[in-house]
Amino acid sequence: MNTNCEAIFGLQCFWGSEVKFGIIQGVIGTSVGYTGGSTPDPTYKNLKDHIEVVKVVFDPKLVTYEELLSVFWSSHDPTFVTKRQYMSAIFYNNSQQRLLIQESLEAQQRQLSEPIVTQILPFNVYYLAEDYHQKYFLRKHQSLLLEIGLTNSEVVLSPVAARLNAYCAGFGSTLQLDNELKRFGLHLSPHNHQLIQHLINSGPNLGEC
Ligand code: MHO
């Protein structure tokens, strides 16, 4: 995979991070995991010195890295100091990403009165999080998961799962839902279709994050 088309962000609870990027047109897959530490093999229960992050795979013809950086800044408070697990951080894959991050941070800082605490760090090893964290909001609806028929490993980085997970957290619109179901050639049962419409109409809800 071309690392130019991958972005890694830490912005508090990774269940919500996966939703915030999963809804963006041009994002073709997301997963959640751990990075940023120096000790091997972190797990959710033993995170060691790592933090919760989302990995975003995108099509640069449809969405740019700069646009993803805008989503990052606008979808959490980068001035908020919290424990390391939930720290605000951007991991760069190459010098071009590093430059774009630095520029966007400076532009962002000009609009804020509090200092930005976001760390800019080189990307190193990524540890995929446990299955039950992947597409957390989609997983709450087992009948939907069953209907789309993806295995645990297919849910990771699946474009369909990224979008459905975001809709299940109340993001997006019913128009986007129907356009994308068509694009994916996916026919949902009336029950599941109504369920997603209802969740979208109820509005964003990352409640447990
Ligand atoms: N408030 C949630 C956060 C989970 S997150 C994946 C919990 O404590 O379960 O860190």
Coordinates of N, CA, C and O in Angstrom, one line a residue, residues 62-197:
L62 N -9.9 11.7 -4.9 CA -11.3 12.1 -4.3 C -11.2 13.0 -3.1 O -12.1 13.8 -2.8
V63 N -10.1 12.8 -2.3 CA -9.9 13.6 -1.1 C -8.4 13.7 -0.8 O -7.7 12.8 -1.1
T64 N -8.0 15.0 -0.4 CA -6.6 15.2 -0.3 C -6.2 15.0 1.2 O -7.1 15.1 2.1
Y65 N -4.9 14.9 1.5 CA -4.4 14.8 2.8 C -4.8 16.1 3.6 O -5.2 16.0 4.8
E66 N -4.7 17.2 2.9 CA -5.0 18.5 3.5 C -6.5 18.5 4.0 O -6.8 19.0 5.1
E67 N -7.4 17.9 3.2 CA -8.8 17.9 3.6 C -9.0 17.0 4.8 O -9.8 17.3 5.7
L68 N -8.2 15.9 4.9 CA -8.3 15.0 6.0 C -7.8 15.7 7.3 O -8.3 15.6 8.4
L69 N -6.8 16.6 7.1 CA -6.2 17.4 8.2 C -7.3 18.3 8.7 O -7.5 18.5 9.9
S70 N -8.1 18.9 7.8 CA -9.2 19.8 8.2 C -10.2 19.0 9.1 O -10.7 19.6 10.1
V71 N -10.5 17.8 8.6 CA -11.5 17.0 9.4 C -10.9 16.7 10.8 O -11.6 16.9 11.8
F72 N -9.6 16.4 10.9 CA -8.9 16.2 12.1 C -9.1 17.4 13.1 O -9.6 17.3 14.2
W73 N -8.8 18.6 12.6 CA -8.8 19.8 13.4 C -10.2 20.1 13.9 O -10.5 20.5 15.0
S74 N -11.2 19.9 12.9 CA -12.6 20.4 13.2 C -13.4 19.4 14.0 O -14.4 19.7 14.5
S75 N -12.8 18.1 14.2 CA -13.7 17.1 14.8 C -13.2 16.8 16.3 O -13.7 15.8 16.8
H76 N -12.3 17.5 16.8 CA -11.9 17.4 18.2 C -11.3 18.7 18.7 O -11.0 19.6 17.9
D77 N -11.1 18.7 20.0 CA -10.4 19.9 20.6 C -8.9 19.7 20.7 O -8.5 19.0 21.6
P78 N -8.1 20.3 19.8 CA -6.7 20.0 19.9 C -5.9 20.8 21.0 O -4.7 20.7 21.1
T79 N -6.7 21.5 21.8 CA -6.0 22.3 22.9 C -6.3 21.5 24.2 O -5.8 21.9 25.3
F80 N -7.0 20.4 24.1 CA -7.4 19.7 25.3 C -6.3 18.7 25.8 O -5.9 17.8 25.0
V81 N -5.9 18.9 27.0 CA -4.8 18.0 27.6 C -5.5 16.8 28.2 O -6.4 17.0 29.1
T82 N -5.2 15.6 27.8 CA -5.8 14.5 28.4 C -4.8 13.4 28.6 O -3.6 13.6 28.3
K83 N -5.2 12.2 29.1 CA -4.2 11.1 29.3 C -3.7 10.6 28.0 O -4.3 10.7 26.9
R84 N -2.5 10.0 28.1 CA -1.8 9.6 26.8 C -2.6 8.8 25.9 O -2.6 8.9 24.7
Q85 N -3.4 7.9 26.4 CA -4.3 7.0 25.6 C -5.1 7.8 24.6 O -5.3 7.3 23.5
Y86 N -5.6 9.0 25.0 CA -6.5 9.8 24.1 C -5.9 11.0 23.6 O -6.6 11.9 23.1
M87 N -4.5 11.1 23.6 CA -3.8 12.3 23.2 C -4.1 12.7 21.7 O -4.3 11.8 20.9
S88 N -4.0 13.9 21.5 CA -4.2 14.5 20.1 C -2.8 14.4 19.4 O -1.8 14.9 19.9
A89 N -2.8 13.6 18.3 CA -1.5 13.4 17.6 C -1.7 13.1 16.2 O -2.8 12.5 15.8
I90 N -0.8 13.5 15.3 CA -0.8 13.1 13.9 C 0.5 12.4 13.6 O 1.6 13.0 14.0
F91 N 0.5 11.3 13.0 CA 1.7 10.5 12.6 C 1.9 10.7 11.1 O 1.1 10.3 10.3
Y92 N 3.1 11.2 10.8 CA 3.4 11.3 9.4 C 4.2 10.1 8.8 O 4.9 9.5 9.5
N93 N 3.9 9.8 7.5 CA 4.5 8.7 6.8 C 5.7 9.2 6.0 O 6.5 8.3 5.6
N94 N 5.8 10.5 5.7 CA 6.9 10.9 4.9 C 7.0 12.5 5.1 O 6.2 13.1 5.7
S95 N 8.0 13.0 4.4 CA 8.3 14.4 4.7 C 7.3 15.4 4.1 O 7.0 16.4 4.7
Q96 N 6.6 14.9 3.1 CA 5.5 15.8 2.5 C 4.4 15.9 3.5 O 3.9 17.0 3.8
Q97 N 4.0 14.8 4.1 CA 2.9 14.8 5.1 C 3.3 15.7 6.3 O 2.6 16.5 6.8
R98 N 4.6 15.5 6.7 CA 5.1 16.3 7.8 C 4.9 17.8 7.6 O 4.5 18.5 8.5
L99 N 5.3 18.2 6.4 CA 5.2 19.6 6.0 C 3.8 20.1 6.0 O 3.4 21.2 6.6
L100 N 2.9 19.3 5.5 CA 1.4 19.7 5.4 C 0.9 19.8 6.8 O 0.0 20.7 7.1
I101 N 1.3 18.9 7.7 CA 0.8 18.9 9.1 C 1.2 20.2 9.7 O 0.4 20.9 10.4
Q102 N 2.5 20.5 9.6 CA 3.1 21.6 10.3 C 2.3 22.9 9.8 O 1.9 23.7 10.6
E103 N 2.1 23.0 8.5 CA 1.5 24.2 7.9 C 0.0 24.3 8.4 O -0.4 25.4 8.8
S104 N -0.7 23.1 8.5 CA -2.1 23.2 8.9 C -2.1 23.5 10.4 O -3.1 24.2 10.9
L105 N -1.2 23.0 11.2 CA -1.2 23.3 12.6 C -1.0 24.8 12.9 O -1.7 25.4 13.7
E106 N -0.1 25.4 12.1 CA 0.2 26.8 12.3 C -1.1 27.6 11.9 O -1.5 28.6 12.6
A107 N -1.7 27.2 10.8 CA -3.0 27.9 10.4 C -4.1 27.8 11.4 O -4.8 28.7 11.7
Q108 N -4.2 26.6 12.0 CA -5.2 26.3 13.0 C -4.9 27.1 14.3 O -5.8 27.7 14.9
Q109 N -3.6 27.2 14.6 CA -3.2 27.9 15.8 C -3.6 29.4 15.8 O -4.0 30.0 16.8
R110 N -3.5 30.0 14.5 CA -3.9 31.4 14.4 C -5.3 31.7 14.7 O -5.7 32.8 15.0
Q111 N -6.1 30.6 14.6 CA -7.6 30.8 14.9 C -8.0 30.5 16.3 O -9.1 30.6 16.7
L112 N -7.0 30.0 17.1 CA -7.3 29.6 18.5 C -6.6 30.4 19.5 O -5.4 30.8 19.3
S113 N -7.2 30.7 20.6 CA -6.5 31.4 21.7 C -5.7 30.5 22.6 O -4.6 30.9 23.1
E114 N -6.1 29.3 22.8 CA -5.4 28.4 23.6 C -4.3 27.7 22.8 O -4.5 27.5 21.6
P115 N -3.2 27.3 23.4 CA -2.1 26.6 22.6 C -2.6 25.2 22.2 O -3.2 24.4 23.0
I116 N -2.3 24.8 21.0 CA -2.6 23.5 20.5 C -1.5 22.5 21.1 O -0.3 22.8 21.1
V117 N -2.1 21.4 21.6 CA -1.2 20.4 22.2 C -0.9 19.2 21.4 O -0.2 18.3 21.7
T118 N -1.5 19.2 20.2 CA -1.3 18.1 19.2 C 0.2 17.8 19.0 O 0.9 18.7 18.7
Q119 N 0.5 16.5 19.1 CA 1.9 16.1 18.8 C 2.0 15.7 17.3 O 1.2 15.0 16.8
I120 N 3.1 16.0 16.7 CA 3.4 15.6 15.3 C 4.6 14.6 15.4 O 5.7 14.9 15.9
L121 N 4.3 13.3 15.1 CA 5.3 12.3 15.3 C 5.5 11.4 14.1 O 4.6 11.3 13.3
P122 N 6.7 10.8 14.0 CA 6.9 9.9 12.8 C 6.1 8.6 13.0 O 6.1 8.1 14.2
F123 N 5.5 8.2 12.0 CA 4.8 6.9 12.1 C 5.8 5.7 12.2 O 6.7 5.7 11.4
N124 N 5.5 4.8 13.1 CA 6.4 3.7 13.2 C 5.5 2.4 13.1 O 5.0 2.2 12.0
V125 N 5.4 1.7 14.1 CA 4.6 0.4 14.0 C 3.2 0.6 14.4 O 2.9 1.4 15.3
Y126 N 2.3 0.0 13.7 CA 0.8 0.1 13.9 C 0.4 -1.3 14.4 O 0.6 -2.3 13.7
Y127 N -0.3 -1.3 15.5 CA -0.9 -2.5 16.1 C -2.4 -2.5 15.9 O -3.0 -1.6 16.5
L128 N -2.9 -3.3 15.1 CA -4.4 -3.3 14.9 C -5.1 -3.7 16.2 O -4.6 -4.6 16.9
A129 N -6.1 -2.9 16.5 CA -6.8 -3.2 17.8 C -7.7 -4.5 17.6 O -7.9 -5.0 16.5
E130 N -8.2 -5.0 18.7 CA -9.0 -6.2 18.8 C -10.2 -6.0 17.9 O -10.8 -4.9 17.8
D131 N -10.8 -7.1 17.5 CA -11.9 -7.1 16.6 C -13.1 -6.3 17.1 O -13.7 -5.6 16.4
Y132 N -13.4 -6.4 18.4 CA -14.6 -5.7 19.0 C -14.5 -4.2 18.9 O -15.5 -3.5 19.2
H133 N -13.3 -3.7 18.7 CA -13.2 -2.2 18.5 C -13.3 -1.7 17.1 O -13.5 -0.5 16.9
Q134 N -13.2 -2.7 16.1 CA -13.3 -2.3 14.7 C -14.8 -2.0 14.4 O -15.6 -2.9 14.5
K135 N -15.1 -0.8 13.9 CA -16.4 -0.5 13.4 C -17.4 -0.7 14.6 O -18.4 -1.4 14.5
Y136 N -17.1 -0.1 15.7 CA -17.7 -0.3 17.0 C -19.3 0.0 16.9 O -20.1 -0.8 17.5
F137 N -19.6 1.0 16.1 CA -21.1 1.4 16.1 C -21.9 0.4 15.2 O -23.0 0.1 15.4
L138 N -21.2 -0.1 14.1 CA -21.9 -1.0 13.2 C -22.1 -2.4 14.0 O -23.1 -3.0 13.8
R139 N -21.1 -2.7 14.8 CA -21.2 -4.0 15.5 C -22.3 -4.1 16.5 O -22.7 -5.2 16.9
K140 N -22.9 -3.0 16.9 CA -24.0 -3.0 17.8 C -25.3 -3.5 17.1 O -26.2 -3.8 17.8
H141 N -25.2 -3.6 15.8 CA -26.4 -4.0 15.0 C -26.1 -5.3 14.3 O -25.7 -5.3 13.1
Q142 N -26.1 -6.4 15.0 CA -25.7 -7.7 14.5 C -26.4 -8.1 13.3 O -25.9 -8.7 12.4
S143 N -27.7 -7.7 13.2 CA -28.5 -8.2 12.0 C -28.0 -7.5 10.7 O -27.9 -8.1 9.6
L144 N -27.5 -6.3 10.9 CA -26.9 -5.5 9.8 C -25.6 -6.1 9.4 O -25.3 -6.4 8.2
L145 N -24.8 -6.4 10.4 CA -23.4 -7.0 10.2 C -23.6 -8.4 9.4 O -22.9 -8.7 8.5
L146 N -24.6 -9.1 9.9 CA -24.9 -10.4 9.3 C -25.3 -10.2 7.8 O -24.8 -11.0 7.0
E147 N -26.1 -9.2 7.6 CA -26.7 -9.1 6.3 C -25.6 -8.7 5.3 O -25.6 -9.2 4.1
I148 N -24.6 -7.8 5.7 CA -23.6 -7.5 4.7 C -22.5 -8.6 4.6 O -21.7 -8.6 3.7
G149 N -22.5 -9.5 5.6 CA -21.8 -10.7 5.4 C -20.3 -10.6 5.4 O -19.6 -11.4 4.8
L150 N -19.7 -9.6 6.2 CA -18.3 -9.4 6.2 C -17.7 -10.2 7.4 O -18.3 -10.1 8.5
T151 N -16.6 -10.8 7.2 CA -15.9 -11.5 8.4 C -15.2 -10.4 9.2 O -15.1 -9.2 8.7
N152 N -14.7 -10.7 10.4 CA -14.0 -9.8 11.2 C -12.8 -9.1 10.5 O -12.6 -7.9 10.5
S153 N -12.1 -9.9 9.7 CA -10.9 -9.3 9.0 C -11.4 -8.5 7.8 O -10.7 -7.5 7.5
E154 N -12.5 -8.8 7.2 CA -13.0 -8.0 6.1 C -13.6 -6.7 6.6 O -13.6 -5.7 5.8
V155 N -14.1 -6.6 7.8 CA -14.7 -5.4 8.3 C -13.6 -4.3 8.4 O -13.8 -3.1 8.1
V156 N -12.3 -4.8 8.7 CA -11.2 -3.8 8.7 C -10.9 -3.4 7.3 O -10.8 -4.2 6.4
L157 N -10.8 -2.0 7.1 CA -10.5 -1.4 5.8 C -11.6 -1.6 4.7 O -11.3 -1.3 3.6
S158 N -12.8 -2.1 5.1 CA -13.8 -2.3 4.1 C -14.5 -0.9 3.9 O -15.0 -0.3 4.9
P159 N -14.7 -0.5 2.6 CA -15.4 0.8 2.4 C -16.8 0.8 2.8 O -17.3 1.7 3.4
V160 N -17.5 -0.3 2.6 CA -18.9 -0.5 3.0 C -19.0 -0.4 4.5 O -19.9 0.4 5.1
A161 N -18.2 -1.1 5.2 CA -18.2 -1.1 6.7 C -17.9 0.3 7.2 O -18.5 0.7 8.2
A162 N -16.9 1.0 6.6 CA -16.6 2.4 7.1 C -17.8 3.3 7.1 O -18.1 4.0 8.0
R163 N -18.5 3.2 5.9 CA -19.7 4.1 5.8 C -20.8 3.7 6.7 O -21.4 4.5 7.4
L164 N -21.1 2.4 6.7 CA -22.2 1.9 7.6 C -22.0 2.2 9.1 O -22.9 2.6 9.8
N165 N -20.7 2.0 9.5 CA -20.4 2.3 10.9 C -20.7 3.8 11.2 O -21.2 4.1 12.3
A166 N -20.4 4.7 10.2 CA -20.6 6.1 10.5 C -22.1 6.4 10.5 O -22.6 7.1 11.4
Y167 N -22.9 5.8 9.6 CA -24.3 6.0 9.6 C -24.9 5.5 10.9 O -25.8 6.1 11.5
C168 N -24.4 4.3 11.4 CA -24.9 3.8 12.7 C -24.6 4.7 13.9 O -25.3 4.6 14.9
A169 N -23.6 5.6 13.7 CA -23.4 6.6 14.8 C -24.2 7.9 14.5 O -23.9 8.9 15.2
G170 N -25.1 7.8 13.5 CA -25.9 9.0 13.2 C -25.3 10.0 12.3 O -25.8 11.1 12.2
F171 N -24.1 9.7 11.7 CA -23.5 10.7 10.8 C -24.0 10.5 9.4 O -24.6 9.5 9.1
G172 N -23.8 11.6 8.6 CA -24.2 11.5 7.2 C -25.7 11.8 7.0 O -26.4 12.3 7.9
S173 N -26.2 11.6 5.8 CA -27.6 11.9 5.5 C -28.2 10.7 4.8 O -27.5 9.8 4.3
T174 N -29.6 10.6 4.8 CA -30.2 9.5 4.1 C -30.0 9.5 2.6 O -29.9 8.5 2.0
L175 N -29.8 10.7 2.1 CA -29.4 10.9 0.6 C -28.1 10.2 0.4 O -27.9 9.4 -0.6
Q176 N -27.1 10.5 1.2 CA -25.8 9.9 1.0 C -25.9 8.4 1.2 O -25.3 7.6 0.4
L177 N -26.7 7.9 2.2 CA -26.9 6.5 2.4 C -27.4 5.8 1.1 O -26.8 4.8 0.6
D178 N -28.5 6.4 0.5 CA -29.1 5.7 -0.6 C -28.2 5.8 -1.9 O -28.1 4.8 -2.6
N179 N -27.4 6.9 -2.0 CA -26.5 7.0 -3.1 C -25.4 5.9 -3.0 O -25.0 5.3 -4.0
E180 N -24.9 5.8 -1.8 CA -23.8 4.8 -1.6 C -24.3 3.4 -1.7 O -23.5 2.5 -2.1
L181 N -25.5 3.1 -1.2 CA -25.9 1.7 -1.3 C -26.0 1.3 -2.8 O -25.6 0.2 -3.1
K182 N -26.4 2.3 -3.6 CA -26.5 2.1 -5.0 C -25.1 1.8 -5.6 O -24.8 0.9 -6.3
R183 N -24.2 2.7 -5.2 CA -22.8 2.7 -5.7 C -22.1 1.3 -5.3 O -21.4 0.7 -6.0
F184 N -22.4 0.9 -4.1 CA -21.8 -0.4 -3.6 C -22.6 -1.6 -4.1 O -22.2 -2.7 -3.9
G185 N -23.8 -1.3 -4.8 CA -24.6 -2.4 -5.3 C -25.2 -3.2 -4.1 O -25.3 -4.5 -4.2
L186 N -25.5 -2.6 -3.0 CA -25.9 -3.3 -1.8 C -27.4 -3.1 -1.6 O -27.9 -1.9 -1.5
H187 N -28.1 -4.2 -1.4 CA -29.6 -4.1 -1.2 C -29.8 -4.6 0.2 O -29.6 -5.8 0.6
L188 N -30.3 -3.7 1.1 CA -30.5 -4.1 2.5 C -32.0 -4.4 2.6 O -32.9 -3.9 1.9
S189 N -32.3 -5.3 3.6 CA -33.6 -5.6 3.9 C -34.3 -4.4 4.4 O -33.7 -3.4 5.0
P190 N -35.7 -4.3 4.2 CA -36.4 -3.1 4.7 C -36.1 -2.8 6.2 O -35.9 -1.7 6.6
H191 N -36.0 -3.9 7.0 CA -35.7 -3.7 8.4 C -34.4 -2.9 8.7 O -34.4 -1.9 9.4
N192 N -33.4 -3.4 8.0 CA -32.0 -2.8 8.2 C -32.0 -1.4 7.6 O -31.3 -0.5 8.1
H193 N -32.6 -1.2 6.5 CA -32.6 0.1 5.8 C -33.3 1.1 6.7 O -32.8 2.2 6.9
Q194 N -34.5 0.7 7.3 CA -35.2 1.6 8.1 C -34.4 1.9 9.4 O -34.4 3.1 9.9
L195 N -33.7 0.9 9.9 CA -32.9 1.1 11.1 C -31.8 2.2 10.9 O -31.7 3.1 11.7
I196 N -31.1 2.1 9.8 CA -30.1 3.0 9.5 C -30.7 4.4 9.3 O -30.2 5.4 9.8
Q197 N -31.8 4.5 8.5 CA -32.4 5.8 8.3 C -32.8 6.4 9.7 O -32.6 7.6 9.9

